[in-house]
Coordinates of C-alpha atoms in Angstrom, one line a residue:
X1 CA -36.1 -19.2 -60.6
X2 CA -38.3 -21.5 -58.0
X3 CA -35.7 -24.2 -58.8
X4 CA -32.8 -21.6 -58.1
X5 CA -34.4 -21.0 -54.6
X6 CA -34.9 -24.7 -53.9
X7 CA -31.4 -26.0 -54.9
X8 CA -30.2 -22.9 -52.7
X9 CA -32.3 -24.4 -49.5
X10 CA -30.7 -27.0 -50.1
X11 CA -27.1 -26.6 -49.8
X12 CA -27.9 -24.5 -46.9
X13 CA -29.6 -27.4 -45.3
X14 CA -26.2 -29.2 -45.8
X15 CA -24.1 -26.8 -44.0
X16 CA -22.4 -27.7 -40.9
X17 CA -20.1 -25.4 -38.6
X18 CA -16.9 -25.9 -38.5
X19 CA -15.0 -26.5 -35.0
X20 CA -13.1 -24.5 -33.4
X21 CA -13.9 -21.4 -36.2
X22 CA -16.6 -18.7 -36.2
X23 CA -17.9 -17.0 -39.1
X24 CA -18.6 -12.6 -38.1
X25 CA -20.4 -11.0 -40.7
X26 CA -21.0 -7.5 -40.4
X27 CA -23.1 -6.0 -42.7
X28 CA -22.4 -2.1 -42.3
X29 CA -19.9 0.5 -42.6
X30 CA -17.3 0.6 -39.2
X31 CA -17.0 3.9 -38.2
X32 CA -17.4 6.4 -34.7
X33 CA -21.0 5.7 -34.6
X34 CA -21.2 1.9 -34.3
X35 CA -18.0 1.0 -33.6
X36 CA -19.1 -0.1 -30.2
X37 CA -22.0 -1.6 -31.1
X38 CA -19.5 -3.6 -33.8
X39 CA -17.4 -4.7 -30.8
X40 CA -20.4 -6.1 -28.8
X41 CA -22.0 -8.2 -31.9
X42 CA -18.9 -10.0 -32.3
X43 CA -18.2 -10.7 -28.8
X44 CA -22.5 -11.9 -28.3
X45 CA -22.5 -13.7 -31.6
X46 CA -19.4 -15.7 -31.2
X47 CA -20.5 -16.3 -27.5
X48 CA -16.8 -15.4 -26.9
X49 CA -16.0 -12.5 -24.7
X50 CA -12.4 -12.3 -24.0
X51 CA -12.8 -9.4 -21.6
X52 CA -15.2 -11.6 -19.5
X53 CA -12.6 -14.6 -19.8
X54 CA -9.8 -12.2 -18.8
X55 CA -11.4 -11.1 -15.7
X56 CA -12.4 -14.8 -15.0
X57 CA -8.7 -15.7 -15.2
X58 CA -7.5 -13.3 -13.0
X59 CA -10.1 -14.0 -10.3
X60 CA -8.6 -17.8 -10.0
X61 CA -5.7 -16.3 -10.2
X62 CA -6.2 -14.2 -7.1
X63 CA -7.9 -16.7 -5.2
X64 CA -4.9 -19.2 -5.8
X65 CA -2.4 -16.2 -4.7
X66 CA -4.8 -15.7 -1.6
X67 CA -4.7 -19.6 -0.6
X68 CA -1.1 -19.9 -0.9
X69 CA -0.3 -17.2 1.1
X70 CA -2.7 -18.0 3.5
X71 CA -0.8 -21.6 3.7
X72 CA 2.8 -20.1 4.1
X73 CA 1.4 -18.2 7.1
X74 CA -0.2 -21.5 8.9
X75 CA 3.3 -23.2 7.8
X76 CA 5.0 -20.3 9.7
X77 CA 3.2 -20.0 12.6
X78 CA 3.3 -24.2 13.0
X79 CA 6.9 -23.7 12.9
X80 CA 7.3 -21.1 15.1
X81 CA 5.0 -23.1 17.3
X82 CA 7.3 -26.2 16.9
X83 CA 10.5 -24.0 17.5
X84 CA 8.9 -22.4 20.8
X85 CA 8.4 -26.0 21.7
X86 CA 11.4 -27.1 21.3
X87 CA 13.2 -24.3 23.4
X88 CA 11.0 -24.7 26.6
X89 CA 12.2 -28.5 26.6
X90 CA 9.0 -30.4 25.5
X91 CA 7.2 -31.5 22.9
X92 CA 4.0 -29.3 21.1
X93 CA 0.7 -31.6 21.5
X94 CA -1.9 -32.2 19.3
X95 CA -4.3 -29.8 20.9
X96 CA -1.8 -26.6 21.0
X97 CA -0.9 -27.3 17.5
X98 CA -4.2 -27.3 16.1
X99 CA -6.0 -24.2 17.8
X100 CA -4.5 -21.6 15.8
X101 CA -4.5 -23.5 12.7
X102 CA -8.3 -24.3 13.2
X103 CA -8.2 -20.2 14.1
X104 CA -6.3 -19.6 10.6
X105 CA -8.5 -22.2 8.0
X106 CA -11.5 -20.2 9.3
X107 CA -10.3 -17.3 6.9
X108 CA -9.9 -19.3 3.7
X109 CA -13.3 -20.3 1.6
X110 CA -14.4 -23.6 1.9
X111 CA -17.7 -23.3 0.5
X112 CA -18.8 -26.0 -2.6
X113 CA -19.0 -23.3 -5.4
X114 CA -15.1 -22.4 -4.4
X115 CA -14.2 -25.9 -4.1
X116 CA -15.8 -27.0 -7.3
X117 CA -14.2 -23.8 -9.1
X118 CA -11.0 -24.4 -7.4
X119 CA -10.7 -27.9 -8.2
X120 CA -11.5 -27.8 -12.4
X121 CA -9.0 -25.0 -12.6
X122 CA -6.0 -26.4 -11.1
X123 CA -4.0 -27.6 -13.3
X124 CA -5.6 -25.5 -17.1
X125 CA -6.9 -22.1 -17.0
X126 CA -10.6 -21.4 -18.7
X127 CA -10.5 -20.9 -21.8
X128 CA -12.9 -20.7 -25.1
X129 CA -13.3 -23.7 -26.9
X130 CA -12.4 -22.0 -30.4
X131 CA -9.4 -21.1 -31.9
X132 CA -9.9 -19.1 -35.0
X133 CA -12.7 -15.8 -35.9
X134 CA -12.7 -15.0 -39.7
X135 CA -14.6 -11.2 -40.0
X136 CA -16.0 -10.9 -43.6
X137 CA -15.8 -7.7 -44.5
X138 CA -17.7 -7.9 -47.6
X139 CA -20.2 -5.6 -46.4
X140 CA -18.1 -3.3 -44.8
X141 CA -18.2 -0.3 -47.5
X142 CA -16.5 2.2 -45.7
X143 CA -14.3 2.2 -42.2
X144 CA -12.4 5.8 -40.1
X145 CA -9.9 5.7 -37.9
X146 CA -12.2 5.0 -35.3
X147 CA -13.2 2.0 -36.9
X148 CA -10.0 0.5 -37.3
X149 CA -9.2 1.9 -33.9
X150 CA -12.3 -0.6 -32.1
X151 CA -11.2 -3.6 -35.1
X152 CA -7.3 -3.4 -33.7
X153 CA -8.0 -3.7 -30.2
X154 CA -10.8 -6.2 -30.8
X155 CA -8.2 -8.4 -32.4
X156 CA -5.6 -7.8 -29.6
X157 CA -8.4 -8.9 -26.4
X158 CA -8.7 -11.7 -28.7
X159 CA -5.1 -12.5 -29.0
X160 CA -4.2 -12.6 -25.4
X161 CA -6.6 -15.2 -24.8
X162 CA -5.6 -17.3 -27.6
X163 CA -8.0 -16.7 -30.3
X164 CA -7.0 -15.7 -33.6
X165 CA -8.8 -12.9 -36.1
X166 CA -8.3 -13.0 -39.7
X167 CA -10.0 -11.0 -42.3
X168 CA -11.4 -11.6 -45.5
X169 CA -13.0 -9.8 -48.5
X170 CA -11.4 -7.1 -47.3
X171 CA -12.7 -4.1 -50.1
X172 CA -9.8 -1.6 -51.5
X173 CA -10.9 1.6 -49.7
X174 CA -10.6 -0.3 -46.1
X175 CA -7.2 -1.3 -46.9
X176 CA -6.2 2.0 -48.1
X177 CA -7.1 3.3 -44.1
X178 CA -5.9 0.2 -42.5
X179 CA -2.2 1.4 -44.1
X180 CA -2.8 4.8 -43.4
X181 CA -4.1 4.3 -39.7
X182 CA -0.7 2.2 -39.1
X183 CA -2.8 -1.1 -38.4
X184 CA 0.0 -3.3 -39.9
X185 CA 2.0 -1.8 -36.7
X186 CA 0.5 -3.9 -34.3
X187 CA -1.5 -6.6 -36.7
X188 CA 0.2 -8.7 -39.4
X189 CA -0.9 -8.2 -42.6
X190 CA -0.8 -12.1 -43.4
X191 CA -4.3 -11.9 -41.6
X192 CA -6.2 -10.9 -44.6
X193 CA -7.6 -13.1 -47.0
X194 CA -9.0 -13.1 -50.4
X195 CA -12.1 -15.0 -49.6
X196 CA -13.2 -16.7 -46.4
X197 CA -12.7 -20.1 -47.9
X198 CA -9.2 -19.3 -47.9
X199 CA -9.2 -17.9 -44.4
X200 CA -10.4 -21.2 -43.1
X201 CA -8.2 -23.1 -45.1
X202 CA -5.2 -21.2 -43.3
X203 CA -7.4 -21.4 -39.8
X204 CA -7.6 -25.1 -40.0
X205 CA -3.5 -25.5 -41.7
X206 CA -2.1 -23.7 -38.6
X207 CA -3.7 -26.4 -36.2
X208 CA -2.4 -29.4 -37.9
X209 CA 0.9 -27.9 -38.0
X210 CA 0.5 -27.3 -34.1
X211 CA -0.6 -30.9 -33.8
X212 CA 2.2 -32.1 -35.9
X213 CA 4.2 -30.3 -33.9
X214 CA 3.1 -31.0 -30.3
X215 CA 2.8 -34.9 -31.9
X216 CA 6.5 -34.5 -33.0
X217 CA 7.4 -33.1 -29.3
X218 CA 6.0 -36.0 -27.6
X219 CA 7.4 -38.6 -29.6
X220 CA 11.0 -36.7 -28.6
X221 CA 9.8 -36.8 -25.4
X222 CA 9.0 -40.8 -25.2
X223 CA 12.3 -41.5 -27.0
X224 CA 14.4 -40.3 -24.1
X225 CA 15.8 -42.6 -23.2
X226 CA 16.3 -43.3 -19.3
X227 CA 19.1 -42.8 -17.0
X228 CA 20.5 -46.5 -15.8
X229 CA 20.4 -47.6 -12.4
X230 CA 23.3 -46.8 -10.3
X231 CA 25.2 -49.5 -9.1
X232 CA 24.6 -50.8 -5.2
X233 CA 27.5 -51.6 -3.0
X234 CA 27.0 -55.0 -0.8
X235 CA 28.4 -55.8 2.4
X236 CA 31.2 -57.6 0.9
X237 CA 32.7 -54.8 -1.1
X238 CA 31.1 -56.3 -4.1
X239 CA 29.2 -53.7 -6.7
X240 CA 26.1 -55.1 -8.5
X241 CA 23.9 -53.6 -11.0
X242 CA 20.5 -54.6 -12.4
X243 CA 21.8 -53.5 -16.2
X244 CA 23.6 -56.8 -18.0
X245 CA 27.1 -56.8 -18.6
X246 CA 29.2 -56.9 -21.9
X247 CA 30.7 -59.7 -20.5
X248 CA 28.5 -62.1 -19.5
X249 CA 25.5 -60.2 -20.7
X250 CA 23.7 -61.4 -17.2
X251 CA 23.1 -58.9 -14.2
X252 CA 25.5 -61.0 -12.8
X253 CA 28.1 -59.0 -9.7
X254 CA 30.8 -56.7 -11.2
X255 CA 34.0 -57.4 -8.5
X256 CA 35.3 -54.2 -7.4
X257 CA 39.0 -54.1 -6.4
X258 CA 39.0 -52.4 -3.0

């Protein structure tokens, strides 16, 4: 028995996380009265809040709506400026072109936080740096419609942030009530797994087919071949190109009957 314990330390000890997949075990029944607290432990354990990464998004997203409209304006007002200008017969200077803008860039945040935030979000959105949750459900003896109510819209905050959910050892009597509760209406039923060795299996098969995939794209991508350089009329009506001819198979001049 001390041996059992030992060689079961040690395999432990051997264990290494996975990237890119979190394991959420929940070791009670999901129903009404900890549904909620079901829904925080998954997003605290997994460190992975997609309601906080939601609202994160949408604040650059306002801030980069608020600066670009804030630029049309100054872009409108300098042409107006220009326009006014040009109708009273002389040109706008430095000094009257710059006033009101000066007036204007006082309104947009210039502060180093904003900047810094501004400037690692411009081209990629945040986002989590997994891709896959498998819930083991072995422990989970008994789930209401409550329960599957709080596991459904868990999997959909997840979703729209680009995390997956599958589910494994997933007990008869909780699939009975996931089919009665219309789950497979919004959830595929491909998400559930046997074991959780299988889940990861299919967590870590879907990524290589999306590398394989966005591998096979840009290979189609560096294949394309480019368009060839038009050809350039001379001073004496003569038509050259820089691509060789069949003829001569130099760049040599192509006459062109005029």
């Amino acid at each position: 028995m001390f041996q059992y314990f030992v060689d079961t330390i040690i395999l432990f000890l051997q264990v290494r996380e996975i990237p890119g997949i979190k394991i959420f075990h929940f070791e009670a029944a999901l129903y009404y009265a900890n549904a909620e607290h079901f829904r925080n432990r998954i997003y605290s354990l997994t460190d992975a809040n997609p309601q906080a990464l939601k609202a994160e998004r949408a604040k650059i997203e306002e801030k980069k709506e608020r600066e670009e409209k804030l630029k049309e304006k100054l872009k409108k007002r300098i042409k107006k400026q220009n326009t006014d200008a040009s109708l009273n017969g002389h040109v706008p200077s430095r000094r009257h072109t710059s006033e009101p803008v000066a007036l204007e860039m006082e309104t947009i945040d210039t502060s180093p936080e904003h900047s810094e935030l501004m400037a690692g979000n411009r081209d990629e959105v945040p986002s989590f740096d997994i891709h896959h949750i498998v819930i083991d459900c072995s422990s989970v003896s008994y789930i209401d419609s409550v329960g599957v109510k709080i596991l459904s819209q868990v999997i959909g905050a997840y979703r729209h942030v680009g995390v997956t959910l599958f589910l494994s050892h997933v007990k008869t009597p909780m699939q009975n009530m996931l089919r009665r509760t219309n789950f497979y209406e919004k959830n595929d039923q491909e998400m559930l797994y046997l074991t959780t060795h299988d889940a990861i299996v299919a967590a870590l098969q879907s990524q290589q087919d999306l590398l394989k995939e966005l591998k096979k794209d840009a290979t189609t991508r560096a294949n394309v071949p480019s368009p060839s350089p038009l050809p350039v009329r001379d001073n004496n009506n003569t038509c050259t190109s820089d691509t060789p001819n069949s003829l001569s198979g130099r760049g040599d001049p192509i006459p062109v009957e005029v």
